[in-house]
Amino acid sequence: MKIAVTSEGTTLSDQVDPRFGRCAHFMIVETDTIEFEAIGNSNAGAGGGAGIQSAQLMSERDVKVVLTGSCGPNAFRTLNAAGIEVVTGVGGSVQDAIEKFKAGDLSSSTSANVAGHFGMQKQQ
Amino acid sequence: MIITVASGKGGTGKTTFAVNLAHVLASRGENVRLLDCDVEEPNDHLFVRPEFTDEEQVTVLKPVLDQNKCTGCGKCADACNYNAIAVVKGRVLIFNELCHSCGVCSYVCPEGALTERETPIGIVQIASDNKPFFFAHGLLNIGEALAPKVVAQVKAHIDMEAINILDASPGTACPVVKAVEESDVAVLVTEPTPFGLNDLKLAVGLSLAMKVPTGILINRSDGNDAIIADYAESVGIPIVGRIPFKREYAETYSSGAILVEWHEELQKILLDIYDNVAKLKGTSVPPVPEADIVRIKEDKPAPFPTGTSETHREITVISGKGGTGKTTVLGSFAVLARDKVLVDDDVDAADLHLLLAPSVREAHDFVGGKKATIDADKCIGCGKCMAACHFDAICFDGPSNDLAGKTYRIDELACEGCGFCPLVCPVDAITVEPNVTGRWYVSGTKYGPMIHACLGIAEENSGKLVAQVRNRAAELAVDLKLGLILGDGPPGTGCPVIASVSGTDLVVIVTEPTVSGVHDMERVFKLTTHFGVPALVIVNKADLNTAQTSRIETIAKEYNSRVIAMIPFDRNVHDALMEGKTVIEYAKGAAEEAIREAWSELQKEAEIRK
């Protein structure tokens, strides 16, 4: 299955980026083979609507599940419309996140877990 | 006659002047209309106490989708410059709060599936029978961006037979441009302090650029106002009058009473000011003065001090109402706190640098949006761009060329960079390019590194610039192992304030015991609650009105917060500012003591919340 993990870097050992819409990179991962592709997020610096555009990108990439720290209401609505599952509250390394997901330790969210504009501030 | 009352800075007395001027003119028998154009934080009604008789919806055109016609091609989402449309799995999603009502999506849709429909974004309330003058104000729905549209509808109640007094919002953003537009005279209210002067310069830049005859009103003048008078003379703007600095006026204001009813001497002062203002109508406007230049320090500065902290937390000071003493408090904290990075989040009217005298080490351009330009050599003068533009940003006064006697030109202050005009131009004469709308700086101060910025007049995306300076501050805190970021937030509750408080660890609300201070503090509490950020309160000039101060304490409790300090009305605060010093550096006294107490309370609180 194709999933996406928001990441601070471009390798599996990098940390999960806690922001969805304004994350540094998306790691698009094929869970069966662990083949992955890191794509830079050109929406990270958008004035507004970063989450919406990032969600649209996920849809275009035919991603089925997104693993991230936090997801705001607009991004959630868009991902939902695209039939993409969202798992929030994910931390640690990208590798850990993928393994936890494969082991079934992560469950998807039914609503946004942060208010809009959350990702405007880089979380430390 | 249309008089617009504006100021670069909040809390200078705009509302006081507008409301009281309306009163004295009306009691002299004049036909007066008071129109509150501060549609994000209207306050005039707190003093006028009108009974509204009519209410109008303010609507803008927003796209509505006909699902039956849509093929999910995605052209609308590609064309939208505001990320307000997403197309996923052939489904179109429209996000109204990001929509700028530019009309591009309906134009590019090949199926005619998107049509523009009137959608409410706010209201105008009208009190036609209000005595002794007509009153109206606008209210923008929270979360909506298009304040200028509401301002325009408030201005629809201008009566050319009357004296119309328009109370604009503080600052120099788009709604202020909209209020000042087509005014006969702009009155800029300021106070004789370095903050007042700094923000006055921004307002002067705006009103002169708009070619509106301008006068300066010095509020809280104590006879020593050369700081403003000298500037006014240097740029060729007359001073239309002075309102003296008196504690009694502040007390009357705090209770929501009308000053001219309690202090008769003010009636003549205001009428004289009106006479000076009226004389300005139709006069020629001096050229826009050159902006102050920020110079980068050339000799190699010492490296920034470092700390030992592996983590950091961020404390952000905000206020709702402008002029409550936010920067005064934060500047003092900057002196008291150790191992921190300072950040001025008020990018529209930055003031912290006046107290901390930073020397700039790095300067960066900020690209905050897009702007269209028309190539005057290519334009054939057909007018299709003007017909398409939803922002009245195209003027038919460009230079002639071989193809046309007159060409079209973009009004840069009004252009929203939506990209509609290049789509309709038959000769490809229009381009839309990213636009540098501000600058941001990394500087050194006596008290540690400081990040600050400056946004151009009527420029959007101040929230994005706030995010930019905060991110840089966070990077510096990590690199230098400094455990604290101290942020000076903007006034209001709009986009830049949201960008200042989201993700911060603790908010400190500096308010004052006045009807408007309390009113705006509640709005700020709603915002911090919405974002789940803990907030504490400092009451400035707490002894001005003890009844209002107790109200503040009650409201703070309702929001699970508390008042951590009360700063008394102290002359030292003003005197320190005049010398460009923080209260802590200036002299010992009641206010200095209260601020020290506030800081130690804050440290305790931050320790508990860690």
CSV table of N, CA, C and O in Angstrom, one decimal, chain B residues 13-27 34 47 133 165 243 253 257-262 266-267 270:
chain,number,residue,atom,x,y,z
B,13,GLY,N,-5.7,57.6,20.3
B,13,GLY,CA,-6.8,58.5,20.6
B,13,GLY,C,-7.7,58.8,19.4
B,13,GLY,O,-8.4,59.7,19.4
B,14,LYS,N,-7.6,57.9,18.4
B,14,LYS,CA,-8.4,58.1,17.2
B,14,LYS,C,-9.9,58.1,17.5
B,14,LYS,O,-10.6,59.0,17.1
B,15,THR,N,-10.3,57.1,18.2
B,15,THR,CA,-11.7,56.9,18.6
B,15,THR,C,-12.2,58.1,19.4
B,15,THR,O,-13.2,58.7,19.2
B,16,THR,N,-11.4,58.5,20.4
B,16,THR,CA,-11.7,59.6,21.3
B,16,THR,C,-11.9,60.9,20.4
B,16,THR,O,-12.9,61.6,20.6
B,17,PHE,N,-11.0,61.1,19.5
B,17,PHE,CA,-11.1,62.3,18.7
B,17,PHE,C,-12.4,62.3,17.8
B,17,PHE,O,-13.1,63.2,17.8
B,18,ALA,N,-12.5,61.1,17.1
B,18,ALA,CA,-13.6,61.0,16.2
B,18,ALA,C,-15.0,61.2,16.9
B,18,ALA,O,-15.8,62.0,16.4
B,19,VAL,N,-15.2,60.5,18.0
B,19,VAL,CA,-16.5,60.6,18.7
B,19,VAL,C,-16.7,62.0,19.2
B,19,VAL,O,-17.8,62.5,19.1
B,20,ASN,N,-15.7,62.5,19.8
B,20,ASN,CA,-15.9,63.8,20.5
B,20,ASN,C,-16.1,65.0,19.5
B,20,ASN,O,-16.8,65.9,19.7
B,21,LEU,N,-15.4,64.8,18.3
B,21,LEU,CA,-15.5,65.8,17.3
B,21,LEU,C,-17.0,65.8,16.8
B,21,LEU,O,-17.6,66.8,16.5
B,22,ALA,N,-17.5,64.6,16.6
B,22,ALA,CA,-18.8,64.4,16.1
B,22,ALA,C,-19.8,65.1,17.1
B,22,ALA,O,-20.7,65.8,16.7
B,23,HIS,N,-19.5,65.0,18.4
B,23,HIS,CA,-20.4,65.6,19.4
B,23,HIS,C,-20.4,67.1,19.4
B,23,HIS,O,-21.4,67.7,19.4
B,24,VAL,N,-19.2,67.7,19.3
B,24,VAL,CA,-19.1,69.2,19.4
B,24,VAL,C,-19.7,69.8,18.1
B,24,VAL,O,-20.4,70.8,18.2
B,25,LEU,N,-19.5,69.1,17.0
B,25,LEU,CA,-20.0,69.7,15.7
B,25,LEU,C,-21.5,69.6,15.7
B,25,LEU,O,-22.2,70.5,15.3
B,26,ALA,N,-22.0,68.4,16.2
B,26,ALA,CA,-23.5,68.2,16.2
B,26,ALA,C,-24.1,69.2,17.2
B,26,ALA,O,-25.2,69.8,16.9
B,27,SER,N,-23.5,69.5,18.3
B,27,SER,CA,-24.1,70.4,19.3
B,27,SER,C,-24.1,71.8,18.8
B,27,SER,O,-24.8,72.7,19.2
B,34,LEU,N,-21.1,60.0,11.8
B,34,LEU,CA,-19.9,59.3,12.3
B,34,LEU,C,-20.0,57.9,11.8
B,34,LEU,O,-20.9,57.2,12.0
B,47,PHE,N,-18.9,54.2,23.0
B,47,PHE,CA,-19.1,55.5,23.5
B,47,PHE,C,-20.4,56.2,23.0
B,47,PHE,O,-21.0,56.9,23.7
B,133,PHE,N,-26.2,62.7,16.3
B,133,PHE,CA,-25.7,62.5,14.9
B,133,PHE,C,-25.9,61.1,14.4
B,133,PHE,O,-26.1,60.2,15.2
B,165,ILE,N,-17.4,62.0,9.4
B,165,ILE,CA,-16.2,61.7,10.1
B,165,ILE,C,-16.0,60.2,10.1
B,165,ILE,O,-16.9,59.4,10.6
B,243,ILE,N,-4.3,68.0,21.8
B,243,ILE,CA,-5.2,67.7,23.0
B,243,ILE,C,-4.2,67.5,24.1
B,243,ILE,O,-3.3,66.7,24.1
B,253,TYR,N,-12.4,58.7,29.8
B,253,TYR,CA,-12.4,57.8,28.7
B,253,TYR,C,-12.6,56.4,29.1
B,253,TYR,O,-13.4,55.6,28.6
B,257,ALA,N,-17.3,57.4,28.9
B,257,ALA,CA,-18.1,58.6,28.8
B,257,ALA,C,-17.6,59.5,27.7
B,257,ALA,O,-16.5,59.3,27.2
B,258,ILE,N,-18.4,60.5,27.3
B,258,ILE,CA,-18.0,61.4,26.2
B,258,ILE,C,-17.2,62.6,26.9
B,258,ILE,O,-17.7,63.3,27.8
B,259,LEU,N,-15.9,62.8,26.4
B,259,LEU,CA,-15.1,63.7,27.1
B,259,LEU,C,-15.6,65.2,27.1
B,259,LEU,O,-15.5,65.9,28.1
B,260,VAL,N,-16.2,65.6,25.9
B,260,VAL,CA,-16.6,67.0,25.8
B,260,VAL,C,-17.8,67.3,26.7
B,260,VAL,O,-18.1,68.5,27.0
B,261,GLU,N,-18.5,66.3,27.2
B,261,GLU,CA,-19.6,66.5,28.1
B,261,GLU,C,-19.1,66.8,29.5
B,261,GLU,O,-19.8,67.3,30.4
B,262,TRP,N,-17.9,66.3,29.8
B,262,TRP,CA,-17.3,66.4,31.2
B,262,TRP,C,-16.2,67.5,31.3
B,262,TRP,O,-15.9,67.9,32.4
B,266,LEU,N,-12.5,71.3,26.4
B,266,LEU,CA,-12.2,70.5,25.2
B,266,LEU,C,-13.1,70.9,24.0
B,266,LEU,O,-12.7,70.7,22.8
B,267,GLN,N,-14.2,71.5,24.3
B,267,GLN,CA,-15.1,71.8,23.2
B,267,GLN,C,-14.5,72.8,22.2
B,267,GLN,O,-14.5,72.7,21.0
B,270,LEU,N,-11.6,71.3,20.2
B,270,LEU,CA,-12.0,70.5,19.1
B,270,LEU,C,-12.5,71.3,18.0
B,270,LEU,O,-12.3,71.0,16.8
